[in-house]
Coordinates of C-alpha atoms in Angstrom, one line a residue:
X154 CA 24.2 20.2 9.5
X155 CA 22.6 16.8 9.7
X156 CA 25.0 13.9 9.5
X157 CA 23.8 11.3 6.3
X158 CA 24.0 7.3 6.9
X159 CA 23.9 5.5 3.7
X160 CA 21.3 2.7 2.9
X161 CA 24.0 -0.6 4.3
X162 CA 25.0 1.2 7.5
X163 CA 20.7 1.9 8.1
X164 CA 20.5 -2.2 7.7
X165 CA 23.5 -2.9 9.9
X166 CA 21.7 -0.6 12.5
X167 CA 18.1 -1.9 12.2
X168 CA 19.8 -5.3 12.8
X169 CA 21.5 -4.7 15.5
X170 CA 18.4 -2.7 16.7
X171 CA 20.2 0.2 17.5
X172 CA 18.6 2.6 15.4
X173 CA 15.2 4.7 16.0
X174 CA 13.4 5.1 12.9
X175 CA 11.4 8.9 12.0
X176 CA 9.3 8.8 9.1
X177 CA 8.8 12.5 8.1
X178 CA 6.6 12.4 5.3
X179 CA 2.8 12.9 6.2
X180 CA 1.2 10.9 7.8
X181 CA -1.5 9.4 4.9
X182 CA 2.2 8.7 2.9
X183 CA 3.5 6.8 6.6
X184 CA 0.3 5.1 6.3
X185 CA 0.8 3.7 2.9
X186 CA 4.2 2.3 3.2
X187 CA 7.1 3.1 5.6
X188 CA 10.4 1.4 6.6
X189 CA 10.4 -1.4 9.1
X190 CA 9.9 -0.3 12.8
X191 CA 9.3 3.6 11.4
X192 CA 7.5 6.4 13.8
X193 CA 5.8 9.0 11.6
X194 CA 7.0 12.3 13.2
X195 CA 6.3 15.4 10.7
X196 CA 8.2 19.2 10.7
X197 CA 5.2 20.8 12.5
X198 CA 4.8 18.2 15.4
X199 CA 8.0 17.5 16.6
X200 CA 8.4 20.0 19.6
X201 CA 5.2 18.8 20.6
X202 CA 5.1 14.7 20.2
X203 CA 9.0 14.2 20.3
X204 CA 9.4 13.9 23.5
X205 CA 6.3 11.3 24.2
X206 CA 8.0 9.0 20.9
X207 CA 11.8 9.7 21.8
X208 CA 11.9 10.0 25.3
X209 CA 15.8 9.4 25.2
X210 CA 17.8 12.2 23.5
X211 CA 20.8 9.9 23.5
X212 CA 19.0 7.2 21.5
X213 CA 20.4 6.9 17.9
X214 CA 17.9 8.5 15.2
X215 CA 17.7 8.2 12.2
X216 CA 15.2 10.5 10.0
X217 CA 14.4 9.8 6.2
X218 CA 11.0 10.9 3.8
X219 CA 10.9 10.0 -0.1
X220 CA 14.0 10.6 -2.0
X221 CA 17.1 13.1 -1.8
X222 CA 14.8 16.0 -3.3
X223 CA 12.7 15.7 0.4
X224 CA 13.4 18.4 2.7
X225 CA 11.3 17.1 5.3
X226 CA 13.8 14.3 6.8
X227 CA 16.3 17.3 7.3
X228 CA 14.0 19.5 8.4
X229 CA 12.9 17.4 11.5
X230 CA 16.0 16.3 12.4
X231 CA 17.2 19.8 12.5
X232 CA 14.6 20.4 15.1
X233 CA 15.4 16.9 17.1
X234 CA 18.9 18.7 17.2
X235 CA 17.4 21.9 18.3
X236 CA 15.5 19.8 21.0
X237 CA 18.8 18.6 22.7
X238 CA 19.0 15.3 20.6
X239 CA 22.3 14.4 20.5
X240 CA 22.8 11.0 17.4
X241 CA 20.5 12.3 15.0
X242 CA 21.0 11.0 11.1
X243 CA 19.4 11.4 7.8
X244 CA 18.9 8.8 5.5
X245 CA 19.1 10.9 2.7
X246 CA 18.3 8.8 0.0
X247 CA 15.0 8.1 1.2
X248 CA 12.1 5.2 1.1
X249 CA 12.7 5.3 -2.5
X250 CA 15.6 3.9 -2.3
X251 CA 15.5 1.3 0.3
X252 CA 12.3 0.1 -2.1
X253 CA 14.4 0.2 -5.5
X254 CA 17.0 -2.1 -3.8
X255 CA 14.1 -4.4 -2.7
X256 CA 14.0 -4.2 0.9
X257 CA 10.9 -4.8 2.9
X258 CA 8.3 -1.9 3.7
X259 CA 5.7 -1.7 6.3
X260 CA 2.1 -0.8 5.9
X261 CA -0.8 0.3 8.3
X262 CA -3.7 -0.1 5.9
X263 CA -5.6 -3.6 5.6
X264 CA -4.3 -6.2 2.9

């Protein structure tokens, strides 16, 4: 089972820049707003994009979707786990979250 990492130990580790980001929501949701820094890897095309967007296994990951209801954060990092990836994280809690408390988001559609 997926370790959890809780909204202030995510910030400490974007800060330090030791944390990968995976987005695991679809990608028209990733496209709309995401978490700082955030890769957009979905259940269905991990085996196949992982290793080009997390070449290091040892890298510290961190995977998170919409709220604690979302299967899809566990779901991929169970496969990243099944891959051979080693620090892998769930930030159970979600992007709801992280917006509720106020933190930025990141968007890839125009102003």
């Amino acid at each position: 089972m997926t370790e959890t990492i809780d909204r202030d130990a995510l910030r400490a580790g974007l800060a330090s820049g030791g944390i990968v980001l995976v987005d695991a929501l679809p990608a028209s949701y990733y496209a709309t707003r995401h978490l700082p820094g955030a890769v957009n890897l979905v259940a269905g095309d991990v085996a196949a994009k992982a290793p080009e967007l997390l070449p290091d296994k040892a890298t510290p990951i961190v995977t998170y979707c919409s709220n604690p209801a979302c299967a899809n954060s566990g779901q991929v990092a169970a496969q990243l786990e099944r891959l051979g990836y080693t620090d892998v994280r769930k930030y159970a809690a979600g992007i709801e979250d992280w917006v509720r408390a106020g933190l930025p988001t990141e968007s890839d559609q125009p102003a």
